[in-house]
Coordinates of C-alpha atoms in Angstrom, one line a residue:
Chain P
X16 CA 0.3 0.4 -0.2
X17 CA 2.9 2.1 -0.7
X18 CA 1.2 4.1 -3.1
X19 CA -1.5 6.0 -1.1
X20 CA 0.6 8.0 0.8
X21 CA 1.7 9.1 -2.0
X22 CA -1.2 9.7 -4.5
X23 CA -2.9 11.5 -0.7
X24 CA 0.3 13.9 -0.9
X25 CA -0.1 14.8 -4.2
X26 CA -3.9 15.5 -4.0
X27 CA -3.5 17.1 -0.7
X28 CA -1.1 19.5 -3.3
X29 CA -2.7 20.5 -5.0
X30 CA -5.8 21.3 -3.6
X31 CA -3.9 24.0 -0.8
X32 CA -2.0 24.8 -4.1
X33 CA -4.1 26.0 -6.5
X34 CA -7.8 27.5 -7.7
X35 CA -9.0 24.6 -9.6
X36 CA -8.6 23.0 -6.3
X37 CA -11.3 24.4 -5.1
X38 CA -13.4 24.7 -7.8
X39 CA -13.9 28.2 -7.8
X40 CA -13.4 31.1 -10.7
X41 CA -9.4 30.9 -12.0
X42 CA -9.6 32.9 -14.7
X43 CA -5.5 31.5 -15.8
X44 CA -7.6 27.6 -15.7
X45 CA -9.5 29.2 -18.4
X46 CA -7.7 30.8 -21.0
X47 CA -5.5 28.0 -20.9
X48 CA -7.9 25.5 -21.3
X49 CA -10.5 27.8 -23.9
X50 CA -9.1 26.4 -27.3
X51 CA -8.9 22.5 -25.9
X52 CA -12.0 22.0 -24.0
X53 CA -14.6 24.6 -25.2
X54 CA -14.1 25.7 -28.8
X55 CA -15.1 22.2 -30.1
X56 CA -18.9 21.6 -28.4
X57 CA -19.7 25.6 -28.5
X58 CA -19.5 24.6 -31.7
X59 CA -21.4 21.6 -31.7
X60 CA -23.7 23.6 -30.2
X61 CA -24.2 26.2 -32.3
X62 CA -24.5 23.6 -35.2
X63 CA -27.6 22.0 -33.0
X64 CA -29.6 24.9 -33.1
X65 CA -28.9 26.6 -36.3
X66 CA -29.9 23.1 -38.1
X67 CA -32.9 22.8 -35.8
X68 CA -34.1 26.0 -36.4
X69 CA -33.5 25.9 -39.9
X70 CA -35.7 23.0 -40.2
X71 CA -38.2 23.6 -37.7
X72 CA -38.2 26.9 -40.1
X73 CA -38.6 25.5 -43.3
X74 CA -41.6 23.0 -41.7
X75 CA -43.8 25.6 -39.9
X76 CA -43.4 28.1 -42.6
X77 CA -44.7 25.8 -44.8
X78 CA -47.3 24.5 -42.5
X79 CA -48.3 28.5 -42.1
X80 CA -49.0 29.0 -46.5
X81 CA -50.9 25.6 -45.9
X82 CA -52.7 27.0 -43.7
X83 CA -53.5 30.8 -44.5
X84 CA -55.6 30.0 -47.0
X85 CA -57.3 26.5 -45.4
X86 CA -58.0 28.2 -42.4
X87 CA -59.9 25.6 -40.8
X88 CA -55.9 23.9 -40.6
X89 CA -54.7 26.0 -37.9
X90 CA -56.6 23.7 -35.3
X91 CA -55.8 20.8 -36.0
X92 CA -51.9 22.6 -36.3
X93 CA -51.7 24.3 -33.5
X94 CA -52.8 21.4 -31.0
X95 CA -50.3 18.8 -32.3
X96 CA -47.6 21.2 -32.0
X97 CA -48.4 22.4 -29.5
X98 CA -48.9 18.8 -27.1
X99 CA -45.2 18.5 -29.2
X100 CA -44.4 21.1 -27.1
X101 CA -45.0 20.3 -23.8
X102 CA -43.4 17.1 -24.0
X103 CA -40.3 17.6 -21.6
X104 CA -37.1 17.7 -23.7
X105 CA -35.0 15.1 -21.3
X106 CA -38.1 12.1 -22.3
X107 CA -38.2 13.4 -25.8
X108 CA -34.5 12.2 -26.4
X109 CA -35.3 9.1 -24.2
X110 CA -38.0 8.2 -26.1
X111 CA -36.8 9.2 -29.8
X112 CA -33.0 7.3 -29.3
X113 CA -34.6 3.6 -29.3
X114 CA -36.4 4.4 -33.0
X115 CA -33.5 7.6 -34.3
X116 CA -30.2 5.9 -32.7
X117 CA -28.0 8.3 -29.8
X118 CA -26.2 11.5 -32.3
X119 CA -27.1 13.8 -33.6
X120 CA -29.8 13.6 -35.8
X121 CA -32.4 12.7 -32.4
X122 CA -31.1 15.5 -31.2
X123 CA -31.8 17.7 -33.8
X124 CA -35.6 16.4 -34.4
X125 CA -36.7 16.9 -31.1
X126 CA -35.4 20.0 -31.0
X127 CA -36.9 20.9 -34.6
X128 CA -40.3 19.9 -33.0
X129 CA -40.2 22.6 -29.9
X130 CA -39.8 25.1 -32.6
X131 CA -42.9 24.2 -34.7
X132 CA -45.5 25.6 -32.6
X133 CA -43.9 28.7 -31.8
X134 CA -42.5 30.1 -36.0
X135 CA -46.3 28.5 -36.9
X136 CA -48.0 30.8 -35.1
X137 CA -45.8 33.6 -36.1
X138 CA -46.2 33.0 -39.6
X139 CA -50.3 32.7 -39.7
X140 CA -50.4 35.2 -37.5
X141 CA -48.1 37.6 -39.6
X142 CA -49.5 36.5 -42.9
X143 CA -52.8 37.7 -41.9
X144 CA -51.7 41.0 -40.6
X145 CA -51.8 42.2 -44.2
X146 CA -55.2 44.9 -44.0
X147 CA -57.9 44.1 -46.4
X148 CA -57.8 47.4 -48.7
X149 CA -54.5 46.3 -49.6
X150 CA -55.1 42.7 -49.8
X151 CA -58.6 44.3 -52.3
X152 CA -56.1 46.5 -54.2
X153 CA -53.6 43.7 -54.8
X154 CA -56.1 41.7 -56.4
X155 CA -57.9 44.1 -57.7
X156 CA -54.2 46.0 -60.0
X157 CA -54.6 41.5 -61.3
X158 CA -52.1 40.1 -58.8
X159 CA -52.6 36.9 -58.8
X160 CA -53.0 35.2 -55.4
X161 CA -49.4 33.5 -55.7
X162 CA -48.2 36.8 -56.6
X163 CA -50.3 38.3 -53.8
X164 CA -48.9 35.8 -51.0
X165 CA -45.1 36.5 -52.3
X166 CA -45.2 40.4 -52.5
X167 CA -47.9 41.3 -50.4
X168 CA -48.5 39.0 -47.3
X169 CA -44.7 37.9 -47.3
X170 CA -43.0 40.6 -46.5
X171 CA -45.7 41.9 -44.4
X172 CA -45.5 39.4 -42.3
X173 CA -41.7 39.2 -42.4
X174 CA -41.6 41.5 -38.8
X175 CA -44.2 38.9 -36.4
X176 CA -42.3 35.8 -38.9
X177 CA -38.9 36.7 -37.6
X178 CA -40.2 37.3 -34.1
X179 CA -41.1 34.3 -33.7
X180 CA -37.8 32.5 -35.3
X181 CA -35.9 34.9 -32.8
X182 CA -38.0 33.5 -30.0
X183 CA -37.3 29.5 -31.4
X184 CA -33.4 30.4 -31.4
X185 CA -33.4 31.9 -28.5
X186 CA -35.2 29.3 -26.5
X187 CA -33.0 26.4 -28.5
X188 CA -30.1 27.4 -27.8
X189 CA -31.0 26.9 -23.9
X190 CA -32.9 23.5 -24.9
X191 CA -29.7 22.3 -26.2
X192 CA -28.4 22.1 -24.0
X193 CA -30.0 18.8 -23.1
X194 CA -28.9 17.2 -25.9
X195 CA -26.0 15.4 -24.8
X196 CA -28.7 13.3 -23.2
X197 CA -29.5 12.2 -26.7
X198 CA -25.4 11.7 -27.3
X199 CA -25.3 15.2 -29.2
X200 CA -22.9 16.9 -27.2
X201 CA -22.3 20.9 -27.2
X202 CA -22.1 22.9 -24.3
X203 CA -24.4 21.1 -22.1
X204 CA -22.1 17.9 -22.3
X205 CA -19.5 19.9 -20.7
X206 CA -21.6 21.0 -17.9
X207 CA -22.5 18.2 -16.8
X208 CA -19.2 17.3 -16.9
X209 CA -17.9 18.3 -14.1
X210 CA -21.0 20.8 -12.4
X211 CA -19.3 20.8 -9.1
X212 CA -16.2 23.6 -10.8
X213 CA -17.3 27.3 -10.8
X214 CA -15.0 27.8 -13.7
X215 CA -16.4 25.5 -16.1
X216 CA -19.9 25.6 -15.1
X217 CA -19.3 29.8 -15.3
X218 CA -17.7 29.3 -19.4
X219 CA -20.0 27.0 -20.4
X220 CA -22.8 28.3 -19.3
X221 CA -21.8 32.0 -20.8
X222 CA -21.1 30.4 -23.7
X223 CA -24.8 29.4 -24.3
X224 CA -25.7 33.5 -22.9
X225 CA -23.1 34.9 -25.2
X226 CA -24.4 32.4 -28.4
X227 CA -28.4 33.3 -28.0
X228 CA -27.4 36.9 -27.4
X229 CA -25.4 37.1 -30.4
X230 CA -27.8 35.0 -32.8
X231 CA -30.7 37.4 -31.5
X232 CA -28.8 40.1 -32.2
X233 CA -28.0 39.3 -36.0
X234 CA -32.1 38.3 -36.5
X235 CA -32.3 41.4 -35.6
X236 CA -29.9 43.0 -38.0
X237 CA -31.6 40.7 -40.9
X238 CA -35.4 41.6 -39.7
X239 CA -34.3 45.4 -39.7
X240 CA -32.7 45.3 -43.3
X241 CA -35.5 43.3 -44.3
X242 CA -38.7 45.3 -43.3
X243 CA -36.8 49.0 -43.2
X244 CA -41.0 50.7 -43.6
X245 CA -41.7 49.6 -40.0
X246 CA -38.9 52.0 -38.5
X247 CA -40.1 54.5 -41.4
X248 CA -43.8 54.1 -39.7
X249 CA -42.6 54.8 -36.6
X250 CA -40.6 57.7 -37.4
Chain H
X6 CA -68.8 48.4 -60.7
X7 CA -67.1 45.5 -58.8
X8 CA -68.2 43.3 -61.4
X9 CA -67.1 45.4 -64.0
X10 CA -63.1 44.0 -63.3
X11 CA -64.8 40.8 -61.9
X12 CA -63.7 41.0 -58.1
X13 CA -67.8 40.6 -57.4
X14 CA -68.7 37.5 -60.3
X15 CA -71.2 37.8 -62.7
X16 CA -73.5 35.7 -62.1
X17 CA -76.4 36.3 -65.0
X18 CA -76.9 39.2 -67.8
X19 CA -72.9 40.7 -69.3
X20 CA -70.7 43.0 -69.5
X21 CA -68.3 44.0 -72.8
X22 CA -65.7 46.2 -72.6
X23 CA -65.2 47.1 -76.5
X24 CA -67.8 44.9 -77.6
X25 CA -66.0 41.8 -75.8
X26 CA -67.4 40.1 -72.7
X27 CA -65.2 40.5 -69.6
X28 CA -65.6 37.0 -68.9
X29 CA -63.6 35.5 -71.8
X30 CA -60.7 36.5 -70.4
X31 CA -58.8 35.0 -67.3
X32 CA -59.9 37.3 -63.9
X33 CA -56.2 38.8 -63.4
X34 CA -55.6 39.8 -66.8
X35 CA -58.8 42.1 -67.4
X36 CA -57.9 43.6 -64.2
X37 CA -54.2 44.9 -64.9
X38 CA -56.1 47.2 -68.0
X39 CA -58.6 48.4 -65.9
X40 CA -57.4 51.3 -63.5
X41 CA -58.9 50.3 -60.1
X42 CA -59.1 52.6 -57.2
X43 CA -61.3 52.5 -54.3
X44 CA -62.2 55.3 -50.8
X45 CA -59.7 52.7 -48.4
X46 CA -56.6 53.4 -51.0
X47 CA -54.7 50.2 -49.8
X48 CA -51.3 51.1 -50.5
X49 CA -49.1 48.4 -49.8
X50 CA -47.0 49.6 -46.5
X51 CA -44.3 47.4 -47.2
X52 CA -43.7 49.3 -50.4
X53 CA -42.2 52.8 -51.3
X54 CA -44.5 55.2 -53.4
X55 CA -42.6 54.7 -56.2
X56 CA -43.0 50.5 -56.0
X57 CA -46.6 51.2 -55.1
X58 CA -47.0 52.9 -58.2
X59 CA -45.0 50.8 -60.0
X60 CA -47.4 47.9 -59.0
X61 CA -49.5 47.0 -62.4
X62 CA -46.5 48.3 -65.2
X63 CA -44.0 45.6 -63.5
X64 CA -47.3 42.9 -63.5
X65 CA -46.8 44.0 -67.1
X66 CA -43.2 43.6 -67.6
X67 CA -42.3 46.9 -68.5
X68 CA -38.4 47.3 -68.9
X69 CA -36.9 49.2 -65.4
X70 CA -35.6 52.5 -67.6
X71 CA -39.9 52.7 -68.7
X72 CA -41.3 51.6 -64.9
X73 CA -38.8 54.7 -63.5
X74 CA -39.8 56.9 -66.4
X75 CA -43.5 56.3 -66.0
X76 CA -43.3 57.0 -62.1
X77 CA -41.2 60.2 -62.8
X78 CA -44.1 61.5 -65.0
X79 CA -47.3 60.6 -62.6
X80 CA -45.7 62.3 -59.6
X81 CA -45.6 65.2 -61.8
X82 CA -49.9 64.5 -63.0
X83 CA -51.0 64.6 -59.4
X84 CA -48.3 68.1 -58.2
X85 CA -46.3 65.5 -55.6
X86 CA -42.3 66.0 -55.0
X87 CA -40.2 63.5 -57.0
X88 CA -39.1 63.0 -53.4
X89 CA -41.0 61.4 -52.6
X90 CA -40.8 58.4 -54.7
X91 CA -39.0 56.3 -51.6
X92 CA -41.2 57.6 -48.7
X93 CA -43.6 54.9 -47.9
X94 CA -47.3 55.3 -47.5
X95 CA -46.8 55.9 -43.3
X96 CA -44.8 58.7 -43.9
X97 CA -47.4 60.5 -45.8
X98 CA -50.8 62.4 -44.9
X99 CA -54.1 61.2 -45.9
X100 CA -54.4 63.4 -49.1
X101 CA -51.3 62.5 -50.9
X102 CA -52.0 58.8 -50.2
X103 CA -55.0 60.1 -52.0
X104 CA -53.3 60.6 -54.7
X105 CA -50.6 57.7 -55.2
X106 CA -53.9 55.8 -55.4
X107 CA -54.8 57.8 -58.2
X108 CA -51.6 57.3 -59.9
X109 CA -50.6 54.3 -59.1
X110 CA -54.6 53.6 -60.7
X111 CA -53.1 55.7 -63.9
X112 CA -49.8 53.8 -64.1
X113 CA -50.7 51.8 -67.2
X114 CA -52.2 54.3 -68.9
X115 CA -55.7 51.9 -68.7
X116 CA -58.4 53.2 -71.1
X117 CA -61.0 52.8 -68.4
X118 CA -60.8 53.2 -65.0
X119 CA -62.9 52.1 -62.0
X120 CA -62.8 54.7 -58.9
X121 CA -64.6 53.8 -55.3
X122 CA -65.3 56.7 -54.0
X123 CA -61.4 57.7 -54.2
X124 CA -61.5 61.3 -52.5
X125 CA -63.8 59.8 -49.7
X126 CA -62.0 59.7 -47.2
X127 CA -60.1 63.1 -47.0
X128 CA -61.3 66.4 -45.5
X129 CA -63.0 68.6 -48.0
X130 CA -60.6 71.1 -48.7
X131 CA -58.0 68.2 -49.9
X132 CA -61.0 66.8 -51.4
X133 CA -62.0 70.3 -53.5
X134 CA -58.6 71.0 -54.3
X135 CA -57.9 66.7 -55.6
X136 CA -61.6 67.0 -57.2
X137 CA -60.5 69.4 -59.8
X138 CA -57.2 68.0 -60.5
X139 CA -58.1 65.6 -61.4
X140 CA -60.9 67.2 -63.5
X141 CA -57.9 69.1 -65.1
X142 CA -56.1 65.7 -65.6
X143 CA -59.5 64.3 -67.6
X144 CA -59.5 66.8 -69.6
X145 CA -55.7 65.7 -71.0
X146 CA -56.6 62.0 -70.4
X147 CA -59.9 61.2 -72.0
X148 CA -60.7 58.0 -70.3
X149 CA -64.0 56.1 -69.5
X150 CA -64.1 56.4 -65.9
X151 CA -66.6 54.8 -63.6
X152 CA -67.1 56.4 -60.3
X153 CA -68.6 55.6 -57.2
X154 CA -70.0 58.0 -55.1
X155 CA -72.5 59.3 -52.4
X156 CA -72.2 62.9 -52.8
X157 CA -74.7 64.1 -54.9
X158 CA -72.2 67.3 -55.0
X159 CA -69.3 65.3 -56.0
X160 CA -71.0 63.1 -59.3
X161 CA -72.4 66.7 -60.7
X162 CA -69.4 68.0 -60.1
X163 CA -67.4 65.0 -62.3
X164 CA -69.7 63.2 -64.1
X165 CA -70.5 63.3 -67.5
X166 CA -73.8 61.0 -67.0
X167 CA -75.2 59.9 -63.5
X168 CA -76.7 56.5 -62.6
X169 CA -78.7 57.4 -59.9
X170 CA -79.2 54.2 -57.8
X171 CA -82.2 53.5 -54.7
X172 CA -81.4 51.3 -52.2
X173 CA -81.8 47.6 -53.7
X174 CA -79.6 48.7 -56.5
X175 CA -82.6 49.7 -58.9
X176 CA -81.3 52.6 -61.5
X177 CA -83.1 55.6 -60.6
X178 CA -82.0 57.7 -63.3
X179 CA -79.6 57.6 -65.5
X180 CA -79.1 61.5 -67.2
X181 CA -76.3 63.7 -67.8
X182 CA -75.8 66.5 -64.6
X183 CA -78.0 69.1 -66.4
X184 CA -80.7 67.0 -66.7
X185 CA -81.0 65.4 -63.4
X186 CA -81.1 68.8 -62.3
X187 CA -83.7 69.9 -64.2
X188 CA -86.1 66.9 -64.8
X189 CA -85.8 64.5 -61.8
X190 CA -87.3 61.1 -63.1
X191 CA -89.1 60.9 -59.2
X192 CA -89.2 62.2 -56.4
X193 CA -86.3 60.1 -54.9
X194 CA -84.0 61.5 -57.1
X195 CA -85.6 65.1 -56.6
X196 CA -85.7 64.3 -52.9
X197 CA -81.5 63.2 -53.7
X198 CA -80.3 66.1 -55.3
X199 CA -81.9 68.7 -52.8
X200 CA -84.3 71.8 -53.0
X201 CA -81.0 73.6 -53.8
X202 CA -81.2 72.2 -57.6
X203 CA -80.9 75.2 -59.3
X204 CA -78.1 76.1 -57.2
X205 CA -76.3 73.3 -57.7
X206 CA -76.6 74.1 -61.4
X207 CA -73.9 76.4 -60.7
X208 CA -71.5 73.3 -60.5
X209 CA -72.1 72.4 -63.8
X210 CA -70.3 75.4 -65.1
X211 CA -66.5 76.4 -64.7
X212 CA -64.6 79.8 -64.7
X213 CA -63.2 78.9 -67.6
X214 CA -66.8 78.0 -69.2
X215 CA -67.9 81.7 -68.4
X216 CA -67.7 84.7 -70.6
X217 CA -65.5 86.5 -68.2
X218 CA -65.1 90.9 -67.6
X219 CA -61.6 91.6 -69.3
X220 CA -59.8 93.3 -66.2
X221 CA -57.8 96.5 -67.0
X222 CA -54.6 95.7 -66.5
X223 CA -51.2 97.6 -65.4
X224 CA -48.0 97.3 -64.6
X225 CA -45.5 99.0 -62.2
X226 CA -44.6 102.1 -64.2
X227 CA -47.1 102.6 -66.6
X228 CA -48.8 106.2 -67.3
X229 CA -51.8 106.6 -64.9
X230 CA -53.3 108.5 -67.6
X231 CA -53.9 105.5 -69.6
X232 CA -54.7 102.6 -66.9
X233 CA -57.3 105.8 -66.0
X234 CA -58.4 105.6 -69.5
X235 CA -58.6 101.4 -69.9
X236 CA -60.7 101.9 -66.7
X237 CA -62.8 104.1 -68.5
X238 CA -63.9 101.4 -71.0
X239 CA -64.0 98.2 -68.5
X240 CA -67.0 97.0 -66.5
X241 CA -64.8 97.6 -63.6
X242 CA -63.7 100.9 -61.3
X243 CA -60.4 99.7 -60.4
X244 CA -57.5 98.8 -62.7
X245 CA -55.5 95.7 -61.6
X246 CA -51.8 95.8 -61.1
X247 CA -49.9 92.8 -62.6
X248 CA -46.5 91.7 -62.3
X249 CA -44.1 91.2 -65.3
X250 CA -45.4 87.3 -65.4
X251 CA -48.6 88.5 -65.9
X252 CA -49.7 87.4 -62.0
X253 CA -52.1 89.7 -60.0
X254 CA -50.5 92.5 -57.4
X255 CA -53.1 94.0 -56.6
X256 CA -55.6 96.5 -57.3
X257 CA -55.4 99.9 -57.5
X258 CA -57.4 102.3 -55.9
X259 CA -58.0 105.8 -56.4
X260 CA -55.1 107.2 -53.5
X261 CA -52.9 104.4 -55.6
X262 CA -53.1 106.2 -58.8
X263 CA -52.7 110.0 -57.5
X264 CA -49.1 110.1 -59.0
X265 CA -48.2 110.6 -62.9
X266 CA -47.4 106.7 -63.0
X267 CA -48.5 103.3 -61.8
X268 CA -46.9 102.5 -58.3
X269 CA -45.1 99.4 -57.6
X270 CA -47.6 98.6 -54.7
X271 CA -51.6 97.8 -54.7
X272 CA -53.6 99.3 -52.1
X273 CA -56.5 96.5 -52.2
X274 CA -54.9 93.5 -52.4
X275 CA -56.1 91.0 -55.5
X276 CA -58.9 88.4 -53.0
X277 CA -59.5 86.4 -53.3
X278 CA -57.9 84.6 -56.9
X279 CA -60.4 82.3 -58.3
X280 CA -58.4 79.6 -60.4
X281 CA -59.9 79.2 -64.0
X282 CA -60.5 75.3 -63.3
X283 CA -63.2 75.4 -60.2
X284 CA -66.9 75.6 -60.8
X285 CA -68.8 78.3 -60.4
X286 CA -70.4 77.3 -57.2
X287 CA -66.9 77.6 -55.6
X288 CA -66.3 80.1 -56.4
X289 CA -69.5 82.3 -55.5
X290 CA -69.2 81.1 -52.7
X291 CA -65.4 82.4 -52.6
X292 CA -66.9 85.6 -53.6
X293 CA -69.5 85.4 -50.5
X294 CA -66.3 84.4 -48.0
X295 CA -64.2 87.7 -48.8
X296 CA -68.1 90.6 -49.0
X297 CA -66.6 91.4 -52.5
X298 CA -68.3 92.2 -55.3
X299 CA -65.5 90.5 -57.4
X300 CA -62.4 89.2 -57.9
X301 CA -59.2 88.2 -60.3
X302 CA -59.3 84.7 -62.3
X303 CA -55.8 82.9 -62.7
X304 CA -55.2 80.2 -65.0
X305 CA -52.8 77.1 -64.1
X306 CA -50.1 79.1 -64.2
X307 CA -51.5 82.1 -62.2
X308 CA -51.7 84.6 -65.0
X309 CA -54.7 86.8 -64.7
X310 CA -57.8 85.8 -67.2
X311 CA -59.7 87.7 -66.8
X312 CA -62.5 88.7 -63.7
X313 CA -65.9 87.4 -62.4
X314 CA -68.5 88.8 -61.2
X315 CA -71.0 88.2 -59.0
X316 CA -73.5 90.3 -61.4
X317 CA -71.9 87.6 -63.8
X318 CA -73.4 84.4 -62.2
X319 CA -76.3 85.8 -61.1
X320 CA -76.7 87.1 -65.1
X321 CA -75.9 83.2 -65.7
X322 CA -78.4 82.0 -62.8
X323 CA -81.4 84.1 -64.9
X324 CA -80.5 83.1 -68.7
X325 CA -80.2 79.2 -69.4
X326 CA -76.9 77.4 -69.8
X327 CA -77.2 76.6 -73.5
X328 CA -76.5 72.9 -72.8
X329 CA -79.6 72.8 -70.1
X330 CA -81.5 74.9 -73.0
X331 CA -81.7 71.8 -75.1
X332 CA -82.3 69.1 -72.0
X333 CA -85.3 71.6 -70.6
X334 CA -86.9 71.9 -74.4
X335 CA -86.7 68.4 -75.2
X336 CA -88.4 67.9 -71.8
X337 CA -91.5 70.6 -72.3
X338 CA -89.8 72.9 -70.1
X339 CA -90.3 76.6 -71.0
X340 CA -86.7 78.3 -70.2

């Protein structure tokens, strides 16, 4: 048993000598470990968010267009996406694993499903927001139904659609922190790998918050650029 | 009206445009050939004024240069500055939006236009101004316009022929404005045109249609003696001072004419200035407002065209306008 005192001696040495053995907040440790430990999970997390929101947006937008001219579909679609929305995310990952396996696919399916309700509702509300008289004038001047949709109704729905995508993106950044339950990695895996170490939790958690803020800011800029009339109306 | 461009489907009967039934073409193609302006205007909030106006030309696939030139021309036509092209509808006043709505309906120069209370939602002064402008435009454009209004004065002012509809869409009378006023078909129409229909006839003629008094016109620096001899030959007691462009500066009183030469300024302002395109009713109203017997009439460029007096208007009311004489004789009414 000669190794035991040796091990104990080393451990004691580390605990007394350094910040990280006290599970504290250690700027030096963060600087030294950032590149190796956090960059890859950060990009994985970003990938999860972008792919999930993109797929969710495409599906929700298509459903929104479908329900726009067939209003009776709005109820059933809100119902189904609403049920999806209420499934606890961890449960959703665990339910999907037997079908789609352990990995990115499972996480993306679940995360996309959570965006549907928010984006769908905003798309439908936005498309309905075109003033009746603008719609009447458009038809009266000879726009076809398709032209009315793409040239008038969709552009006028952009503020609502962007609002939906922004909420969905922020939510997904948070939910993707649980994607490691599905084996998809991301910043969540890091947070849970060493929950007691303050430096780790602060950096991984902070990156999540930062990512949510940056994505929201980028979407806000895109929204401003694509809807110049909104600001003109306020001025 | 909305059946003409098939915004409302035709269930029975037919509507012919140039001899061709409107049902023989695709609805959206037909609509692109018919100007369409509605009371609520319906500008697209997300498009600039230029893009709004260019809606139909773009649908018709005009080249960009032609669209741009047309937009500039139309802004001019509805008396709006060119820099308004890049603004959004929310940045315009109600009157400006109405003008854009009319410009948009005119954009592809359709020979037929449908206008549903196009000047309905604006204040009376702007409306009157837009009506005059539109009549002036129509004088050049000569389009066939179906114009819906609830305002009989507007109908009389704007229309060549008026269809009065009773409740339920029953046609009560279809006639020229003069006929409508002189010979209403039934009690409904008579009620509708109002007890003051004799006065309403003043809305049938424009100032330019009246043989105006010739104003004794003098410029600053002219000899006073000449000015006086001009006055003696005219119907007016005072000469009108005008500038180099022919714009009126004011009436010269006896005191102004005390010297040898005509002074630079006149003692009395030349109010009211009457537009030769306004109708006699409005001109009379202006004269009464200003509590005066006569006022100078100016043309589009603001130059003096003559002088209109209350006396001239009274003469018109007492005699009958030739257009109305015909109608009166046909209807068996003693002039």
